[in-house]
Amino acid sequence: MEKETLASSSSSSSNQIDPPPPEDAWIDGHRRLLPHWQSIRQSSQASIPISISRVNQVDAARLDVEMSAMLKEQLVKVFSLMKPGFLFQYEPELDAFLEFLIWRFSIWVDKPTPGNALMNLRYRDERSVPMRGKEVRTGLEGPGLTVPQKIWYCLATVGGQYIWARLQSFSAFRRWGDSEQRSSARRAWVLIQRVEGFYKAASFSNLLIFLYTGRYRSIVERALRARLVYGSPNMNRAVSFEYMNRQLVWNEFSEMLLLLLPLLNSSSIKKFLLPFSKDKSPGSSGDEAVCPICQANPTIAFIAIPCEHRYCYYCLRTRCAATSSFRCVRCNEPVLAMQRHVITENKMAHNMFQANPFKQGTWGYTLHNL
């Protein structure tokens, strides 16, 4: 009886076994699970976040401007022998030519600009497919700019700046902004002003976003998705503070001199240095007929007492009023009082004889008149 039951149960289980799957069933399962597997793989191998120094990017732009200015200065020296003002009318063309040279030998050949090279930066195309997996090591990998991006960069930076400079100079020369101009010129001037204001507002907004995110320092870079990244991950930014320290020292020294020089008295310094001078004779100060302060012949002559050296009234009066212990500039004696200088007859004749000792006729005529 038990044998019959086992036989019946085995026959019933054999009847309930499912048929084998088709041969291509594993292919369908692989296709169905492949997107889910790829999403899991990409989430586990996310791109490495990188942060580029904003100071490096701003310094690179400033260095490019300085490089262009240096090239312009050297090029202007070539035309220094030509008539003055010759290059002034072609200044926008000269700037555009120099900017084109920098673009041609840097960005067009997949090389960084001089400023970017000094700051260890290069352009990377952010529109390309992000690299993942074993190809990503530092997060700085990625292709450079494409040919269309390079051409648009040249048109925006070189051509755009040149056209805008020429348009502004032409509108200013034609005086489109005057109210006496016709309506079309006036509308064109208003349109130029509005475009300029809109561009400045957009640049300011882009600057705020750049300071927050650290990406795309200009509107052109943001439009082209050209991001600055480090060219070499192992190169550090080398900063020399020698020039900065020297500049700070001289700046503080000049400010100290500007503060102290008005407080110094030149006569006091001369008095202090007079004992150390080699020539200490009273007549070493030069001609005693001139004022030792202003070095001019006194219009109203006064003498210092007791040394009796001649001064201008204004010079001697201001020095005595400024300093109670004023000393004579010629002999370094203290000045106790001042008196108007009166030329006596004998002294006048003696002075005239000393002025012309060989003209006896004149001496006798002057003495007779006296």
GROMACS .gro file of C-alpha atoms in nm:
model
  370
    1MET     CA    1   0.000   0.000   0.000
    2GLU     CA    2   0.284   0.232   0.084
    3LYS     CA    3   0.460   0.149  -0.241
    4GLU     CA    4   0.154   0.252  -0.437
    5THR     CA    5   0.138   0.585  -0.250
    6LEU     CA    6   0.505   0.666  -0.321
    7ALA     CA    7   0.463   0.577  -0.684
    8SER     CA    8   0.160   0.797  -0.718
    9SER     CA    9   0.335   1.094  -0.546
   10SER     CA   10   0.643   1.064  -0.765
   11SER     CA   11   0.432   1.050  -1.080
   12SER     CA   12   0.237   1.361  -0.974
   13SER     CA   13   0.557   1.565  -0.895
   14SER     CA   14   0.706   1.473  -1.229
   15ASN     CA   15   0.396   1.604  -1.398
   16GLN     CA   16   0.427   1.950  -1.216
   17ILE     CA   17   0.797   2.037  -1.325
   18ASP     CA   18   0.813   2.354  -1.546
   19PRO     CA   19   0.957   2.326  -1.890
   20PRO     CA   20   1.319   2.453  -1.938
   21PRO     CA   21   1.365   2.827  -2.036
   22PRO     CA   22   1.455   2.919  -2.390
   23GLU     CA   23   1.818   2.948  -2.489
   24ASP     CA   24   1.814   3.332  -2.524
   25ALA     CA   25   1.642   3.395  -2.190
   26TRP     CA   26   1.972   3.500  -2.022
   27ILE     CA   27   2.025   3.764  -2.290
   28ASP     CA   28   1.689   3.921  -2.209
   29GLY     CA   29   1.773   3.917  -1.838
   30HIS     CA   30   2.109   4.080  -1.900
   31ARG     CA   31   1.954   4.358  -2.105
   32ARG     CA   32   1.691   4.416  -1.839
   33LEU     CA   33   1.940   4.440  -1.550
   34LEU     CA   34   2.220   4.627  -1.733
   35PRO     CA   35   2.086   4.987  -1.676
   36HIS     CA   36   2.038   4.916  -1.307
   37TRP     CA   37   2.389   4.776  -1.281
   38GLN     CA   38   2.541   5.076  -1.462
   39SER     CA   39   2.363   5.321  -1.235
   40ILE     CA   40   2.497   5.140  -0.929
   41ARG     CA   41   2.847   5.139  -1.076
   42GLN     CA   42   2.840   5.511  -1.158
   43SER     CA   43   2.709   5.601  -0.813
   44SER     CA   44   2.992   5.408  -0.652
   45GLN     CA   45   3.250   5.578  -0.882
   46ALA     CA   46   3.137   5.940  -0.867
   47SER     CA   47   3.355   6.215  -1.015
   48ILE     CA   48   3.613   6.369  -0.785
   49PRO     CA   49   3.513   6.725  -0.680
   50ILE     CA   50   3.788   6.980  -0.742
   51SER     CA   51   3.828   7.337  -0.621
   52ILE     CA   52   4.041   7.582  -0.816
   53SER     CA   53   4.183   7.879  -0.631
   54ARG     CA   54   3.999   8.198  -0.721
   55VAL     CA   55   4.312   8.402  -0.650
   56ASN     CA   56   4.505   8.204  -0.909
   57GLN     CA   57   4.239   8.265  -1.172
   58VAL     CA   58   4.219   8.639  -1.105
   59ASP     CA   59   4.599   8.670  -1.096
   60ALA     CA   60   4.623   8.488  -1.428
   61ALA     CA   61   4.387   8.737  -1.591
   62ARG     CA   62   4.585   9.027  -1.445
   63LEU     CA   63   4.912   8.881  -1.569
   64ASP     CA   64   4.770   8.848  -1.919
   65VAL     CA   65   4.675   9.217  -1.914
   66GLU     CA   66   5.024   9.312  -1.795
   67MET     CA   67   5.183   9.098  -2.065
   68SER     CA   68   4.975   9.267  -2.332
   69ALA     CA   69   5.073   9.609  -2.193
   70MET     CA   70   5.443   9.517  -2.202
   71LEU     CA   71   5.418   9.401  -2.563
   72LYS     CA   72   5.234   9.719  -2.653
   73GLU     CA   73   5.502   9.933  -2.489
   74GLN     CA   74   5.777   9.761  -2.684
   75LEU     CA   75   5.582   9.791  -3.009
   76VAL     CA   76   5.520  10.162  -2.953
   77LYS     CA   77   5.894  10.219  -2.912
   78VAL     CA   78   5.944  10.090  -3.265
   79PHE     CA   79   5.735  10.381  -3.399
   80SER     CA   80   5.888  10.641  -3.166
   81LEU     CA   81   6.067  10.815  -3.455
   82MET     CA   82   5.747  10.870  -3.648
   83LYS     CA   83   5.533  11.179  -3.612
   84PRO     CA   84   5.360  11.219  -3.274
   85GLY     CA   85   5.006  11.087  -3.253
   86PHE     CA   86   5.049  10.845  -3.542
   87LEU     CA   87   4.961  10.538  -3.336
   88PHE     CA   88   4.687  10.708  -3.137
   89GLN     CA   89   4.431  10.674  -3.414
   90TYR     CA   90   4.522  10.307  -3.461
   91GLU     CA   91   4.532  10.211  -3.093
   92PRO     CA   92   4.227   9.974  -3.108
   93GLU     CA   93   4.383   9.789  -3.402
   94LEU     CA   94   4.713   9.761  -3.214
   95ASP     CA   95   4.543   9.618  -2.905
   96ALA     CA   96   4.344   9.372  -3.115
   97PHE     CA   97   4.660   9.261  -3.297
   98LEU     CA   98   4.845   9.192  -2.972
   99GLU     CA   99   4.547   9.004  -2.825
  100PHE     CA  100   4.524   8.797  -3.142
  101LEU     CA  101   4.895   8.708  -3.120
  102ILE     CA  102   4.852   8.590  -2.760
  103TRP     CA  103   4.545   8.384  -2.858
  104ARG     CA  104   4.714   8.239  -3.167
  105PHE     CA  105   5.022   8.109  -2.987
  106SER     CA  106   4.848   7.994  -2.670
  107ILE     CA  107   4.483   7.888  -2.684
  108TRP     CA  108   4.474   7.794  -3.053
  109VAL     CA  109   4.761   7.545  -3.012
  110ASP     CA  110   4.619   7.400  -2.686
  111LYS     CA  111   4.863   7.586  -2.466
  112PRO     CA  112   4.786   7.810  -2.170
  113THR     CA  113   4.816   8.186  -2.191
  114PRO     CA  114   5.121   8.344  -2.020
  115GLY     CA  115   4.918   8.425  -1.709
  116ASN     CA  116   4.761   8.080  -1.695
  117ALA     CA  117   5.101   7.916  -1.741
  118LEU     CA  118   5.247   8.109  -1.448
  119MET     CA  119   4.949   8.013  -1.230
  120ASN     CA  120   4.951   7.647  -1.346
  121LEU     CA  121   4.610   7.669  -1.515
  122ARG     CA  122   4.460   7.543  -1.840
  123TYR     CA  123   4.121   7.544  -2.010
  124ARG     CA  124   3.901   7.234  -1.999
  125ASP     CA  125   3.583   7.170  -2.193
  126GLU     CA  126   3.307   7.113  -1.939
  127ARG     CA  127   3.058   7.007  -2.207
  128SER     CA  128   3.241   6.681  -2.273
  129VAL     CA  129   3.126   6.355  -2.116
  130PRO     CA  130   3.265   6.332  -1.761
  131MET     CA  131   3.543   6.080  -1.728
  132ARG     CA  132   3.495   5.805  -1.471
  133GLY     CA  133   3.653   5.485  -1.360
  134LYS     CA  134   4.024   5.421  -1.383
  135GLU     CA  135   4.074   5.724  -1.607
  136VAL     CA  136   3.992   5.960  -1.319
  137ARG     CA  137   4.280   6.002  -1.075
  138THR     CA  138   4.285   6.367  -0.963
  139GLY     CA  139   3.967   6.514  -1.107
  140LEU     CA  140   4.171   6.744  -1.334
  141GLU     CA  141   4.149   6.518  -1.636
  142GLY     CA  142   3.947   6.623  -1.934
  143PRO     CA  143   3.987   6.738  -2.292
  144GLY     CA  144   4.084   7.091  -2.386
  145LEU     CA  145   3.876   7.332  -2.587
  146THR     CA  146   3.737   7.227  -2.920
  147VAL     CA  147   3.803   7.418  -3.243
  148PRO     CA  148   3.462   7.592  -3.240
  149GLN     CA  149   3.518   7.696  -2.879
  150LYS     CA  150   3.859   7.843  -2.968
  151ILE     CA  151   3.715   8.038  -3.262
  152TRP     CA  152   3.426   8.174  -3.057
  153TYR     CA  153   3.668   8.268  -2.781
  154CYS     CA  154   3.876   8.468  -3.029
  155LEU     CA  155   3.570   8.637  -3.176
  156ALA     CA  156   3.437   8.732  -2.834
  157THR     CA  157   3.759   8.851  -2.671
  158VAL     CA  158   3.953   8.995  -2.965
  159GLY     CA  159   3.684   9.088  -3.215
  160GLY     CA  160   3.425   9.192  -2.958
  161GLN     CA  161   3.658   9.427  -2.773
  162TYR     CA  162   3.783   9.582  -3.099
  163ILE     CA  163   3.434   9.640  -3.239
  164TRP     CA  164   3.311   9.787  -2.912
  165ALA     CA  165   3.611  10.022  -2.883
  166ARG     CA  166   3.568  10.142  -3.241
  167LEU     CA  167   3.194  10.187  -3.196
  168GLN     CA  168   3.240  10.398  -2.885
  169SER     CA  169   3.508  10.618  -3.043
  170PHE     CA  170   3.301  10.663  -3.360
  171SER     CA  171   2.985  10.753  -3.168
  172ALA     CA  172   3.176  10.998  -2.949
  173PHE     CA  173   3.343  11.158  -3.253
  174ARG     CA  174   3.009  11.191  -3.433
  175ARG     CA  175   2.850  11.323  -3.113
  176TRP     CA  176   2.553  11.089  -3.124
  177GLY     CA  177   2.469  11.174  -2.765
  178ASP     CA  178   2.394  11.542  -2.836
  179SER     CA  179   2.034  11.645  -2.827
  180GLU     CA  180   2.076  11.833  -3.156
  181GLN     CA  181   2.142  11.512  -3.346
  182ARG     CA  182   1.876  11.338  -3.550
  183SER     CA  183   1.652  11.083  -3.387
  184SER     CA  184   1.824  10.776  -3.537
  185ALA     CA  185   2.168  10.875  -3.403
  186ARG     CA  186   2.017  10.955  -3.066
  187ARG     CA  187   1.843  10.618  -3.050
  188ALA     CA  188   2.168  10.443  -3.145
  189TRP     CA  189   2.349  10.624  -2.864
  190VAL     CA  190   2.083  10.525  -2.612
  191LEU     CA  191   2.102  10.166  -2.733
  192ILE     CA  192   2.480  10.162  -2.689
  193GLN     CA  193   2.448  10.294  -2.336
  194ARG     CA  194   2.185  10.034  -2.249
  195VAL     CA  195   2.393   9.751  -2.392
  196GLU     CA  196   2.694   9.870  -2.195
  197GLY     CA  197   2.491   9.891  -1.875
  198PHE     CA  198   2.345   9.544  -1.931
  199TYR     CA  199   2.693   9.401  -1.993
  200LYS     CA  200   2.830   9.560  -1.676
  201ALA     CA  201   2.539   9.424  -1.473
  202ALA     CA  202   2.590   9.076  -1.620
  203SER     CA  203   2.964   9.096  -1.548
  204PHE     CA  204   2.895   9.194  -1.188
  205SER     CA  205   2.649   8.905  -1.148
  206ASN     CA  206   2.901   8.666  -1.301
  207LEU     CA  207   3.164   8.795  -1.059
  208LEU     CA  208   2.941   8.719  -0.760
  209ILE     CA  209   2.873   8.368  -0.893
  210PHE     CA  210   3.243   8.318  -0.956
  211LEU     CA  211   3.332   8.419  -0.603
  212TYR     CA  212   3.072   8.175  -0.470
  213THR     CA  213   3.143   7.873  -0.692
  214GLY     CA  214   3.497   7.936  -0.820
  215ARG     CA  215   3.401   7.865  -1.183
  216TYR     CA  216   3.405   8.083  -1.496
  217ARG     CA  217   3.565   8.416  -1.414
  218SER     CA  218   3.416   8.588  -1.722
  219ILE     CA  219   3.093   8.579  -1.920
  220VAL     CA  220   3.273   8.440  -2.226
  221GLU     CA  221   3.408   8.144  -2.031
  222ARG     CA  222   3.064   8.074  -1.884
  223ALA     CA  223   2.897   8.088  -2.226
  224LEU     CA  224   3.155   7.856  -2.382
  225ARG     CA  225   3.173   7.629  -2.074
  226ALA     CA  226   3.552   7.673  -2.072
  227ARG     CA  227   3.666   7.611  -1.717
  228LEU     CA  228   4.011   7.678  -1.575
  229VAL     CA  229   4.166   7.379  -1.398
  230TYR     CA  230   4.515   7.304  -1.276
  231GLY     CA  231   4.751   7.189  -1.546
  232SER     CA  232   4.962   6.980  -1.309
  233PRO     CA  233   4.826   6.847  -0.979
  234ASN     CA  234   5.172   6.840  -0.820
  235MET     CA  235   5.270   7.201  -0.888
  236ASN     CA  236   5.215   7.439  -0.602
  237ARG     CA  237   5.163   7.811  -0.631
  238ALA     CA  238   5.499   7.978  -0.569
  239VAL     CA  239   5.453   8.319  -0.411
  240SER     CA  240   5.744   8.549  -0.333
  241PHE     CA  241   5.676   8.813  -0.071
  242GLU     CA  242   6.011   8.988  -0.117
  243TYR     CA  243   5.877   9.260  -0.342
  244MET     CA  244   5.567   9.302  -0.127
  245ASN     CA  245   5.776   9.339   0.189
  246ARG     CA  246   6.003   9.592   0.021
  247GLN     CA  247   5.703   9.790  -0.097
  248LEU     CA  248   5.550   9.791   0.249
  249VAL     CA  249   5.876   9.906   0.410
  250TRP     CA  250   5.923  10.196   0.168
  251ASN     CA  251   5.558  10.291   0.198
  252GLU     CA  252   5.579  10.310   0.576
  253PHE     CA  253   5.909  10.498   0.556
  254SER     CA  254   5.766  10.758   0.316
  255GLU     CA  255   5.461  10.807   0.539
  256MET     CA  256   5.687  10.858   0.840
  257LEU     CA  257   5.889  11.120   0.650
  258LEU     CA  258   5.574  11.301   0.543
  259LEU     CA  259   5.469  11.310   0.907
  260LEU     CA  260   5.803  11.426   1.051
  261LEU     CA  261   5.934  11.668   0.788
  262PRO     CA  262   5.683  11.948   0.865
  263LEU     CA  263   5.783  11.924   1.232
  264LEU     CA  264   6.154  11.970   1.163
  265ASN     CA  265   6.316  12.313   1.166
  266SER     CA  266   6.584  12.362   0.903
  267SER     CA  267   6.760  12.630   1.102
  268SER     CA  268   6.783  12.400   1.402
  269ILE     CA  269   6.937  12.130   1.189
  270LYS     CA  270   7.189  12.377   1.050
  271LYS     CA  271   7.279  12.487   1.400
  272PHE     CA  272   7.327  12.130   1.505
  273LEU     CA  273   7.551  12.053   1.207
  274LEU     CA  274   7.748  12.380   1.217
  275PRO     CA  275   7.997  12.268   1.487
  276PHE     CA  276   8.081  11.965   1.272
  277SER     CA  277   8.147  12.166   0.955
  278LYS     CA  278   8.505  12.212   0.840
  279ASP     CA  279   8.480  12.581   0.758
  280LYS     CA  280   8.365  12.767   1.070
  281SER     CA  281   8.485  13.119   0.981
  282PRO     CA  282   8.224  13.394   0.990
  283GLY     CA  283   8.282  13.484   0.628
  284SER     CA  284   8.234  13.131   0.503
  285SER     CA  285   7.864  13.175   0.445
  286GLY     CA  286   7.920  13.368   0.126
  287ASP     CA  287   7.845  13.729   0.045
  288GLU     CA  288   7.735  13.913   0.359
  289ALA     CA  289   7.541  14.165   0.151
  290VAL     CA  290   7.268  13.909   0.081
  291CYS     CA  291   7.024  13.761   0.327
  292PRO     CA  292   7.150  13.420   0.444
  293ILE     CA  293   6.795  13.286   0.457
  294CYS     CA  294   6.646  13.378   0.118
  295GLN     CA  295   6.980  13.443  -0.056
  296ALA     CA  296   6.860  13.772  -0.202
  297ASN     CA  297   6.953  14.135  -0.153
  298PRO     CA  298   6.743  14.271   0.134
  299THR     CA  299   6.487  14.529   0.028
  300ILE     CA  300   6.443  14.641   0.388
  301ALA     CA  301   6.767  14.544   0.557
  302PHE     CA  302   6.774  14.463   0.927
  303ILE     CA  303   7.066  14.346   1.135
  304ALA     CA  304   7.071  14.090   1.410
  305ILE     CA  305   7.205  14.209   1.742
  306PRO     CA  306   7.471  14.155   1.868
  307CYS     CA  307   7.641  13.992   1.566
  308GLU     CA  308   7.517  14.264   1.323
  309HIS     CA  309   7.465  14.032   1.024
  310ARG     CA  310   7.224  14.157   0.762
  311TYR     CA  311   6.885  13.995   0.699
  312CYS     CA  312   6.562  14.072   0.525
  313TYR     CA  313   6.310  14.215   0.767
  314TYR     CA  314   6.052  13.947   0.686
  315CYS     CA  315   6.302  13.660   0.712
  316LEU     CA  316   6.448  13.773   1.043
  317ARG     CA  317   6.112  13.868   1.190
  318THR     CA  318   5.946  13.533   1.109
  319ARG     CA  319   6.242  13.333   1.244
  320CYS     CA  320   6.251  13.528   1.570
  321ALA     CA  321   5.873  13.497   1.608
  322ALA     CA  322   5.881  13.124   1.541
  323THR     CA  323   6.174  13.048   1.770
  324SER     CA  324   6.252  13.249   2.082
  325SER     CA  325   6.607  13.112   2.090
  326PHE     CA  326   6.684  13.188   1.726
  327ARG     CA  327   7.054  13.192   1.640
  328CYS     CA  328   7.226  13.368   1.357
  329VAL     CA  329   7.260  13.155   1.048
  330ARG     CA  330   7.608  13.289   0.973
  331CYS     CA  331   7.778  13.280   1.313
  332ASN     CA  332   7.540  13.071   1.526
  333GLU     CA  333   7.517  13.348   1.786
  334PRO     CA  334   7.188  13.397   1.970
  335VAL     CA  335   6.982  13.685   1.833
  336LEU     CA  336   6.872  13.911   2.118
  337ALA     CA  337   6.719  14.190   1.910
  338MET     CA  338   6.688  14.326   1.558
  339GLN     CA  339   6.758  14.674   1.430
  340ARG     CA  340   6.718  14.847   1.096
  341HIS     CA  341   7.041  14.863   0.905
  342VAL     CA  342   7.157  15.220   0.838
  343ILE     CA  343   7.445  15.276   0.597
  344THR     CA  344   7.678  15.551   0.713
  345GLU     CA  345   7.870  15.776   0.475
  346ASN     CA  346   8.208  15.621   0.544
  347LYS     CA  347   8.074  15.268   0.517
  348MET     CA  348   7.893  15.349   0.191
  349ALA     CA  349   8.206  15.500   0.042
  350HIS     CA  350   8.409  15.204   0.160
  351ASN     CA  351   8.163  14.962   0.004
  352MET     CA  352   8.164  15.151  -0.325
  353PHE     CA  353   8.541  15.160  -0.328
  354GLN     CA  354   8.553  14.788  -0.269
  355ALA     CA  355   8.310  14.739  -0.554
  356ASN     CA  356   8.523  14.950  -0.800
  357PRO     CA  357   8.871  15.011  -0.658
  358PHE     CA  358   9.030  15.097  -0.997
  359LYS     CA  359   8.790  15.369  -1.108
  360GLN     CA  360   8.940  15.665  -0.930
  361GLY     CA  361   8.725  15.913  -1.110
  362THR     CA  362   8.409  15.744  -0.997
  363TRP     CA  363   8.545  15.712  -0.643
  364GLY     CA  364   8.626  16.080  -0.627
  365TYR     CA  365   8.288  16.176  -0.779
  366THR     CA  366   8.095  15.965  -0.542
  367LEU     CA  367   8.293  16.079  -0.243
  368HIS     CA  368   8.247  16.446  -0.348
  369ASN     CA  369   7.875  16.397  -0.379
  370LEU     CA  370   7.870  16.238  -0.039
   0.00000   0.00000   0.00000
